[in-house]
PDB file of C-alpha atoms in Angstrom:
ATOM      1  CA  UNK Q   1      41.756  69.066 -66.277  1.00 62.00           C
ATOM      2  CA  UNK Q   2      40.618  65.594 -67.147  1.00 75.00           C
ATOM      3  CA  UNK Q   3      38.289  66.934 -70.248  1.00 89.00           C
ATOM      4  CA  UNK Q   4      37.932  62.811 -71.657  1.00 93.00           C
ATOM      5  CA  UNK Q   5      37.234  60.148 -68.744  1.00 93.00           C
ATOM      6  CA  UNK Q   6      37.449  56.651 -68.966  1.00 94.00           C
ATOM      7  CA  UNK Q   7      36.187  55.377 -65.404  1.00 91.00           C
ATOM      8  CA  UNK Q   8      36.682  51.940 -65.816  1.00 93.00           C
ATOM      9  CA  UNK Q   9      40.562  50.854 -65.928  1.00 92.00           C
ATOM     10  CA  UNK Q  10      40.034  47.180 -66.427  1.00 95.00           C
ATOM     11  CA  UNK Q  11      37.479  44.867 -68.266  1.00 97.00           C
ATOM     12  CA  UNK Q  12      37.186  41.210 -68.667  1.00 97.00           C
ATOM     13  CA  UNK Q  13      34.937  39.321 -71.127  1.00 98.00           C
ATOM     14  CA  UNK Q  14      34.338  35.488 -72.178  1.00 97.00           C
ATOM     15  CA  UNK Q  15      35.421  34.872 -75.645  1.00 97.00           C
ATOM     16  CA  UNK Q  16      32.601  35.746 -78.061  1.00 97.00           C
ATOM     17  CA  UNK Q  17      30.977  37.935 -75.895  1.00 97.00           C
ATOM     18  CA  UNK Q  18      29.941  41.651 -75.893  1.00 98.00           C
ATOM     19  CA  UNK Q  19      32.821  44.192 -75.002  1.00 98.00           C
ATOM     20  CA  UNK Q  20      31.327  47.654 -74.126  1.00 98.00           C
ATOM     21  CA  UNK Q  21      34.042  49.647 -73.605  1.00 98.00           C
ATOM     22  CA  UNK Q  22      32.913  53.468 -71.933  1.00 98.00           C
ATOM     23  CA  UNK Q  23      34.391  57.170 -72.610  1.00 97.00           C
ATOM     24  CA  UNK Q  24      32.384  60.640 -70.853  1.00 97.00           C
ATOM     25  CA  UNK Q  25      33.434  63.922 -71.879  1.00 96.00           C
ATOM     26  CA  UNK Q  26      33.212  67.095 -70.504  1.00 95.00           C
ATOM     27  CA  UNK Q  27      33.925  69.277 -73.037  1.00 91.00           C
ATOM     28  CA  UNK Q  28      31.003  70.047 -75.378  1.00 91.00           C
ATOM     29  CA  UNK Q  29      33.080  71.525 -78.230  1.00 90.00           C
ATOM     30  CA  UNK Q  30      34.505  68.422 -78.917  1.00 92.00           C
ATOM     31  CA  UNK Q  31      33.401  67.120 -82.441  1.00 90.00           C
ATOM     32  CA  UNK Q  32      35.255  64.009 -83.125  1.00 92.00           C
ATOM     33  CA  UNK Q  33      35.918  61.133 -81.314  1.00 94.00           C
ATOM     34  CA  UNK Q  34      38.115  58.453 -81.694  1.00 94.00           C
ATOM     35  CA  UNK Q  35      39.237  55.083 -80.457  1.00 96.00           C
ATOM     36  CA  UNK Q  36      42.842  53.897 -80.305  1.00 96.00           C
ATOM     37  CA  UNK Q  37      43.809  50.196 -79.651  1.00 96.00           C
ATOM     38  CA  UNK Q  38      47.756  49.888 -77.726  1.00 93.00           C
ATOM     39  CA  UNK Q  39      49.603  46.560 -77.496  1.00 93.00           C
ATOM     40  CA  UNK Q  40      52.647  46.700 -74.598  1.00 88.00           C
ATOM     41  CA  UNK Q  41      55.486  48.318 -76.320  1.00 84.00           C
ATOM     42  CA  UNK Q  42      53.729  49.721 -78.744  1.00 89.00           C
ATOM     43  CA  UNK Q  43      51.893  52.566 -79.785  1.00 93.00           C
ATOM     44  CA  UNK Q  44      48.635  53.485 -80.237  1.00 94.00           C
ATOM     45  CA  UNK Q  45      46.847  52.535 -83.296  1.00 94.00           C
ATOM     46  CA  UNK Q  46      43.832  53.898 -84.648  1.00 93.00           C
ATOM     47  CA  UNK Q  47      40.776  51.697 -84.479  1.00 96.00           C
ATOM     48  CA  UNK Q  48      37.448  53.288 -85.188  1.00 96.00           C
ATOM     49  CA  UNK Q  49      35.897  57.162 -85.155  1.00 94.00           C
ATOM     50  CA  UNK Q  50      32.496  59.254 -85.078  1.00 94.00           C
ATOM     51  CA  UNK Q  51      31.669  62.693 -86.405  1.00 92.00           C
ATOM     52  CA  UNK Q  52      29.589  64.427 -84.083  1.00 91.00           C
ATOM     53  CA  UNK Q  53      27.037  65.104 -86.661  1.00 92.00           C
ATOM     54  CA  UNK Q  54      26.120  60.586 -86.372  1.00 93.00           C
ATOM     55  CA  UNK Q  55      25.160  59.069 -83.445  1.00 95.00           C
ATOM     56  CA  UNK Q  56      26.483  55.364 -84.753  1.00 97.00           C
ATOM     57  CA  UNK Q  57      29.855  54.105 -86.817  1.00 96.00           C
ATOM     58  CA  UNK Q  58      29.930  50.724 -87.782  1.00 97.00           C
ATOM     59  CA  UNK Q  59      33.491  48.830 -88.897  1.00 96.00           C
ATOM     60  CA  UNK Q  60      32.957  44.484 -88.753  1.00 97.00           C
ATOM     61  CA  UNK Q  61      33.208  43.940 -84.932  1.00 97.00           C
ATOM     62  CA  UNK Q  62      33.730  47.377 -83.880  1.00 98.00           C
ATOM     63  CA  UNK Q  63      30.803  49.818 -83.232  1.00 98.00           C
ATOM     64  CA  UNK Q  64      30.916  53.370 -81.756  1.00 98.00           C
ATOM     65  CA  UNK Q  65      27.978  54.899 -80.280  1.00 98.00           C
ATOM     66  CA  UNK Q  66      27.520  58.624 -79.828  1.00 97.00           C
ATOM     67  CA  UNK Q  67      25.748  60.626 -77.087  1.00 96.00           C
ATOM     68  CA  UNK Q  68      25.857  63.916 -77.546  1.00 95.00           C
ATOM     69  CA  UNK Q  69      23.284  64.793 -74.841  1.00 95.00           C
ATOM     70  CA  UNK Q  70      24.894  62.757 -72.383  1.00 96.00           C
ATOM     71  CA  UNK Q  71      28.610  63.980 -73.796  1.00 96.00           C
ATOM     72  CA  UNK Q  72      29.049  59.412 -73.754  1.00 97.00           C
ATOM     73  CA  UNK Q  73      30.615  57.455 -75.840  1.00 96.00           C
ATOM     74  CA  UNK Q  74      31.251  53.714 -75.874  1.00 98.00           C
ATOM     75  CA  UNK Q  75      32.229  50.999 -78.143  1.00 98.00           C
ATOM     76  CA  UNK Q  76      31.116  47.840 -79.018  1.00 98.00           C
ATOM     77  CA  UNK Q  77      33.064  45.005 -79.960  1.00 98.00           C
ATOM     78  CA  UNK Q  78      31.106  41.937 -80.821  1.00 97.00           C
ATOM     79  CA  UNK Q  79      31.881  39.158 -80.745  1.00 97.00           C
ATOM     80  CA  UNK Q  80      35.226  39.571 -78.508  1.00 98.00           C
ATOM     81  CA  UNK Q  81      38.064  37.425 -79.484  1.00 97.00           C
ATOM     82  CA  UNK Q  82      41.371  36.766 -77.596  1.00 96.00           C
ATOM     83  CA  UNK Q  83      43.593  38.979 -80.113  1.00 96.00           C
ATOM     84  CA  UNK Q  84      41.618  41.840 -78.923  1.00 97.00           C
ATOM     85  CA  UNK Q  85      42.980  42.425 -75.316  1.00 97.00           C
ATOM     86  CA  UNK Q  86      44.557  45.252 -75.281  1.00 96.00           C
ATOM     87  CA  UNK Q  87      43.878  48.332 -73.582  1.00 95.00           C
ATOM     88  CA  UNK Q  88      41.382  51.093 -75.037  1.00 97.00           C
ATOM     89  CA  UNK Q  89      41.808  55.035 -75.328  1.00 95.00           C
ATOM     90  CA  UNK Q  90      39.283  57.074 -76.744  1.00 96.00           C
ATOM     91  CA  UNK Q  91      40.138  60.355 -77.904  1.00 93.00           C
ATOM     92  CA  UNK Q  92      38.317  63.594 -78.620  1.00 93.00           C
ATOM     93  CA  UNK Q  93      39.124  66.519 -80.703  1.00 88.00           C
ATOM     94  CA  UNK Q  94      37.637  70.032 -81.311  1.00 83.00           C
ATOM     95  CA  UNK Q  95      37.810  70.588 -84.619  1.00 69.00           C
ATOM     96  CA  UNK Q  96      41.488  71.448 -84.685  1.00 62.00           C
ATOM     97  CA  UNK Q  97      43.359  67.838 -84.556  1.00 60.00           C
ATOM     98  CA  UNK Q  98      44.602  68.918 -81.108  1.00 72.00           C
ATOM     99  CA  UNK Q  99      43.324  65.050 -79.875  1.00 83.00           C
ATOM    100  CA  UNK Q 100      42.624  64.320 -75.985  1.00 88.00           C
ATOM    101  CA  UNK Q 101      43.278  61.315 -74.757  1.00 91.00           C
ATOM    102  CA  UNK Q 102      41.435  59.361 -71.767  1.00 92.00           C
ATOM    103  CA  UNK Q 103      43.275  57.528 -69.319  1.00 90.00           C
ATOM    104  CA  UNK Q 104      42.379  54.019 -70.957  1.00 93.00           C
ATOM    105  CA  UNK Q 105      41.121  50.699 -70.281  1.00 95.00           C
ATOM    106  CA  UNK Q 106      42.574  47.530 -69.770  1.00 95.00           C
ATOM    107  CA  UNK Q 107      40.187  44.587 -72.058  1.00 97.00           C
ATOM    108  CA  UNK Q 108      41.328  41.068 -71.143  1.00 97.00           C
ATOM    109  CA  UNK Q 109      39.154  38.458 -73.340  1.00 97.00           C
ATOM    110  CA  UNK Q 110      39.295  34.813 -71.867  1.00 96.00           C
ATOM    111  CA  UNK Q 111      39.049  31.997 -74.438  1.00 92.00           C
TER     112      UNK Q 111
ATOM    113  CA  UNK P   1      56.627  53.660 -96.462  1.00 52.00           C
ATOM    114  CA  UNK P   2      57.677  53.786 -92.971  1.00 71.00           C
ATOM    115  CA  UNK P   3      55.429  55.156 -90.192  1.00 91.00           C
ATOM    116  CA  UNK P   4      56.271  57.484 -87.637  1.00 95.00           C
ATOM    117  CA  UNK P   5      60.011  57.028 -86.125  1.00 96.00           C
ATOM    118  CA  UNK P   6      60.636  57.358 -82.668  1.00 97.00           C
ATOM    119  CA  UNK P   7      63.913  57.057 -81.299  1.00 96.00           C
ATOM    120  CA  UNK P   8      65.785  56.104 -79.177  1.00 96.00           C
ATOM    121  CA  UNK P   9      63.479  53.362 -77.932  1.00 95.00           C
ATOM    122  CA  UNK P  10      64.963  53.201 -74.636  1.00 96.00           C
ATOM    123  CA  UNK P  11      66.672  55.970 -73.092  1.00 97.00           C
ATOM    124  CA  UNK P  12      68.814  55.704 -69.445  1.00 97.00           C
ATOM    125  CA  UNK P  13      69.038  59.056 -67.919  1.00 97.00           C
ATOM    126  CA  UNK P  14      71.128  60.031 -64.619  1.00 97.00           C
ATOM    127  CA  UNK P  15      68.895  62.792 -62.602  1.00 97.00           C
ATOM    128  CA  UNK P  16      70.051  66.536 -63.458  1.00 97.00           C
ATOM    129  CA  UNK P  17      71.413  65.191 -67.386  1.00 97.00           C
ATOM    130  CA  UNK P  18      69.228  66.087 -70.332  1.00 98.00           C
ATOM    131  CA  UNK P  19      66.722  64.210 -72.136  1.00 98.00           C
ATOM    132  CA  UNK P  20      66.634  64.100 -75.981  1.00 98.00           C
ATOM    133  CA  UNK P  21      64.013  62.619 -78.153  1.00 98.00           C
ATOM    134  CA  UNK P  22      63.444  62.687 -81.527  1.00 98.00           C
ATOM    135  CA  UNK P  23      60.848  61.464 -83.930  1.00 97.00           C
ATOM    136  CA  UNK P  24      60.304  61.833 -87.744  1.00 97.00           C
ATOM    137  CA  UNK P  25      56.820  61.992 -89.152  1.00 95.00           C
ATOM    138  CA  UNK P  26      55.245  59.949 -91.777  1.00 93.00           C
ATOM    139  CA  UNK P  27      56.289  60.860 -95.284  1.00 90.00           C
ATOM    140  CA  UNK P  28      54.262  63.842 -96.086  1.00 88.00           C
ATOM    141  CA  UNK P  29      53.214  64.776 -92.767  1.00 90.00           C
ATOM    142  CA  UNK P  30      53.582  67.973 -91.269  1.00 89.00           C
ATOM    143  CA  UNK P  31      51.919  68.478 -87.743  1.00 91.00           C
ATOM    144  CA  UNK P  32      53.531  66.775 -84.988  1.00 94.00           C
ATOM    145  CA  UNK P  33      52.495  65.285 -81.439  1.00 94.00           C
ATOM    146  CA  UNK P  34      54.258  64.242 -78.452  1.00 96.00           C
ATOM    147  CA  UNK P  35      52.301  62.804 -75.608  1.00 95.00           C
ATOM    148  CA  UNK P  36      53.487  61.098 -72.419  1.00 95.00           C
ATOM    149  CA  UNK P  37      52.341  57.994 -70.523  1.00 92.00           C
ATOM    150  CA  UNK P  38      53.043  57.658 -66.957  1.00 85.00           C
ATOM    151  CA  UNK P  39      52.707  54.256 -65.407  1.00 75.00           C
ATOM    152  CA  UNK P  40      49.622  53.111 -65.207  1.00 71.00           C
ATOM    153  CA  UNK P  41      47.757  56.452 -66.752  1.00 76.00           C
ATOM    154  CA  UNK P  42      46.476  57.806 -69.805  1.00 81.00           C
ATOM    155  CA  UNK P  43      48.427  59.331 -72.735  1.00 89.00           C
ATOM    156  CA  UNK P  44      48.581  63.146 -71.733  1.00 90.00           C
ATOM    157  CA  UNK P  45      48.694  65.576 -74.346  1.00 90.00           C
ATOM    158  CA  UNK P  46      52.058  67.699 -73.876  1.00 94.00           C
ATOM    159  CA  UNK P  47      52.744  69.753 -77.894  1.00 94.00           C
ATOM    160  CA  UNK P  48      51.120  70.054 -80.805  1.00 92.00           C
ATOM    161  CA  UNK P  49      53.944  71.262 -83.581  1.00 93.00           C
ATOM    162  CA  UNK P  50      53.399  72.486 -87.301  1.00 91.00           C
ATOM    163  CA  UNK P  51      56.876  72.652 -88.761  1.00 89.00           C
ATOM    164  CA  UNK P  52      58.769  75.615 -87.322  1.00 89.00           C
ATOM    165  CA  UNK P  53      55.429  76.454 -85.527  1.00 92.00           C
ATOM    166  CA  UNK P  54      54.690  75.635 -82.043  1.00 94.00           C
ATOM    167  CA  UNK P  55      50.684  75.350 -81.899  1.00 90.00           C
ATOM    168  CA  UNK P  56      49.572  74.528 -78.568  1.00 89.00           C
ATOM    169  CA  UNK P  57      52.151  73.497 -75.812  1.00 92.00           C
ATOM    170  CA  UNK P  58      49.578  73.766 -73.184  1.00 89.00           C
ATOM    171  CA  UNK P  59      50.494  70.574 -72.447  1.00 90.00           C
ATOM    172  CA  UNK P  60      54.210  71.403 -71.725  1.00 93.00           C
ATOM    173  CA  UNK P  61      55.057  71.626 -67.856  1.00 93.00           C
ATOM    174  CA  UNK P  62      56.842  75.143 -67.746  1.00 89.00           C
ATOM    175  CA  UNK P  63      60.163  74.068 -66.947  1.00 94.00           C
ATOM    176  CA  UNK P  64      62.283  71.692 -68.205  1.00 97.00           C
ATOM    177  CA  UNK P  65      60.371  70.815 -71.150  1.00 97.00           C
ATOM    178  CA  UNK P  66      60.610  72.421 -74.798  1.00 97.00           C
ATOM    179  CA  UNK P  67      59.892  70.944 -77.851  1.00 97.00           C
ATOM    180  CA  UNK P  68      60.779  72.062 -81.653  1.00 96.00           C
ATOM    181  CA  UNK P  69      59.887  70.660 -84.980  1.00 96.00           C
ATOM    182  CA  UNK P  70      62.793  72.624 -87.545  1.00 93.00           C
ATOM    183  CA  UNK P  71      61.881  73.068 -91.367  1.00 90.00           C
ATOM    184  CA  UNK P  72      64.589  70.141 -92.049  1.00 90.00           C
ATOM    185  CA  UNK P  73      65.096  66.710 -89.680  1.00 92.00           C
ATOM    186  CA  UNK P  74      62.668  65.621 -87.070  1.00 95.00           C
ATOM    187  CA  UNK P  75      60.930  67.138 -84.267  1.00 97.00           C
ATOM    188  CA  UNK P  76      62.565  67.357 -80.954  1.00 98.00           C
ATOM    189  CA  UNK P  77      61.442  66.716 -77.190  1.00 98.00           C
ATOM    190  CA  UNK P  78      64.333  67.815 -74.955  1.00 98.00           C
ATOM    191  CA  UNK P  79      63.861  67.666 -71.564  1.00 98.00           C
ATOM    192  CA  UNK P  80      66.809  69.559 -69.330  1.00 97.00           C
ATOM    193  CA  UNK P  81      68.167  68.486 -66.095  1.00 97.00           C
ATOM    194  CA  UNK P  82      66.196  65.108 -65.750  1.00 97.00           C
ATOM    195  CA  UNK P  83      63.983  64.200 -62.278  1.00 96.00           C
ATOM    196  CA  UNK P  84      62.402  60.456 -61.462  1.00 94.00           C
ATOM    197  CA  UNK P  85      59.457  62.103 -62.062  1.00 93.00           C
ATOM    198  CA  UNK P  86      60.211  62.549 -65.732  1.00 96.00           C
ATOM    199  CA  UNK P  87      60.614  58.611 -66.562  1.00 95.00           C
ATOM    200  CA  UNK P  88      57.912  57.762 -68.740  1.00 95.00           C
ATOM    201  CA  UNK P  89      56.738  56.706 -71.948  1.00 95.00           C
ATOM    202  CA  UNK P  90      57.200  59.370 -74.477  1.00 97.00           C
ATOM    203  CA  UNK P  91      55.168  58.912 -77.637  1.00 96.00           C
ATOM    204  CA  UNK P  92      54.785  61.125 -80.926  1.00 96.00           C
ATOM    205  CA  UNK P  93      52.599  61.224 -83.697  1.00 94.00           C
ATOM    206  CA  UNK P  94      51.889  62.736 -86.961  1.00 93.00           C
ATOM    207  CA  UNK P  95      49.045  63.703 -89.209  1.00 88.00           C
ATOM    208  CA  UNK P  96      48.922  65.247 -92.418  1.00 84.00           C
ATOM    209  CA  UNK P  97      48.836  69.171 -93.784  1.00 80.00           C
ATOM    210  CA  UNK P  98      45.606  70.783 -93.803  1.00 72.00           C
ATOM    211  CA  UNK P  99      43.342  68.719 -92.730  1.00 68.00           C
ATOM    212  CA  UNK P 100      40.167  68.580 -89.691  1.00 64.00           C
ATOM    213  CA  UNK P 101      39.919  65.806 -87.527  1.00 63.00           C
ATOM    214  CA  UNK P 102      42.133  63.405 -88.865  1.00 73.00           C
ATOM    215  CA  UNK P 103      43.805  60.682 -87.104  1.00 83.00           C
ATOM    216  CA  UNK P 104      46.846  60.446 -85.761  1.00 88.00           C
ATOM    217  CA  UNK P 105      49.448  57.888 -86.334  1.00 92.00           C
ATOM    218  CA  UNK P 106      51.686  56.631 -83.550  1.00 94.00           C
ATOM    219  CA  UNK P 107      55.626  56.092 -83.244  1.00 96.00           C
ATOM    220  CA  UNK P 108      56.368  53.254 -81.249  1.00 95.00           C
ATOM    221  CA  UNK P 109      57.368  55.584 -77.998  1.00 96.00           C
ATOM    222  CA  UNK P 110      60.608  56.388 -76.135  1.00 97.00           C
ATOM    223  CA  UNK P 111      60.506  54.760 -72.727  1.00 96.00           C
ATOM    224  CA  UNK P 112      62.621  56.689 -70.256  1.00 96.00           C
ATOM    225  CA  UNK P 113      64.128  55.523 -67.405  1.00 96.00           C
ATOM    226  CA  UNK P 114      65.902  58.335 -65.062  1.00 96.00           C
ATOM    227  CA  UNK P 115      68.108  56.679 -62.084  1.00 94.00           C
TER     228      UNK P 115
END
């Protein structure tokens, strides 16, 4: 009961370049989403989140979009610098902190 | 000001000997995680605790697997009579009381190994 999907498990980008990282739900009473950022060895940390009342959340590199028709999400990181491979969970909740996780993907950024 | 605890970090389990795994919240926190990480996969939701309160352990495989979070000391994932199948990445995390939609801080994981 995959209810957050991340289809892509790896992405690579040229330093400087758009990352658009990609999240589909399936569960419409979902009304926060979130993005985590995990290092190897580490855990999770929180990087950016959306209410499901906006359709856009803005933080310096970092932009999440919000579909709600389309139950999509992606994020935006621009421009893409080594530091930030690392692999990418997004997360939703319904209203209750009890958070979903997808499966993740892998961002490599090549200087 | 330390974030969430997790420990042990590593943990080296025989099959059929039981698994224990602790974590302490973030000062002030009171609703606890755990999630697991199999190779190569997503973090999977397995308990959501409130302290002495078990809110959603729909995540929990039925067997095996219980999880507690006592008024005093940290919350506990035990795992009973250890399989291969159980060596994974175990990772907790806290938020704080009454709250919507907050975010959850991560321990640094248990990785366990069963031989």
């Amino acid at each position: 009961d995959q209810q957050v999907k991340q289809n892509s498990p790896s992405l690579s980008v040229q330093e400087g370049r758009i990352s658009i990282l990609n999240c589909d739900y399936t569960n419409s009473m979902f009304d926060y989403f979130l993005w985590y950022k995990k290092y190897p060895a580490e855990g999770p940390t929180f990087l950016i989140s959306i209410s499901s009342i906006k359709d856009k959340n803005e933080d310096g590199r970092f932009t999440v979009f919000l579909n709600k028709s389309a139950k999509h999400l992606s994020l935006h990181i621009v421009p893409s610098q080594p530091g930030d491979s690392a692999v990418y969970f997004c997360a939703a909740s319904e209203h209750n902190n009890d958070m979903r996780f997808g499966a993740g993907t892998r961002l490599t950024v090549k200087p | 000001n330390a974030g969430v605890m997790q420990n042990p970090r590593h943990l080296v389990r025989r099959r059929g000997q039981e698994a224990r795994l602790r974590c302490s919240p973030m000062k002030g926190h009171s609703h606890v995680y755990w999630y697991r990480q199999l190779p190569e996969e997503g973090l999977k939701f397995m308990v959501y605790l409130q302290k002495e309160n078990i809110i959603d352990e729909s995540g929990m495989p039925k067997e095996r697997f219980s999880a507690e979070f006592p008024k005093e000391g940290p919350s506990i994932l035990r795992i009973q009579q250890v399989v291969r199948g159980d060596s994974a990445a175990y990772f907790c995390a806290s938020s704080p009381p009454d709250t919507i939609n907050e975010k959850l801080f991560f321990g640094s994981g248990t990785q366990l190994s069963v031989l």
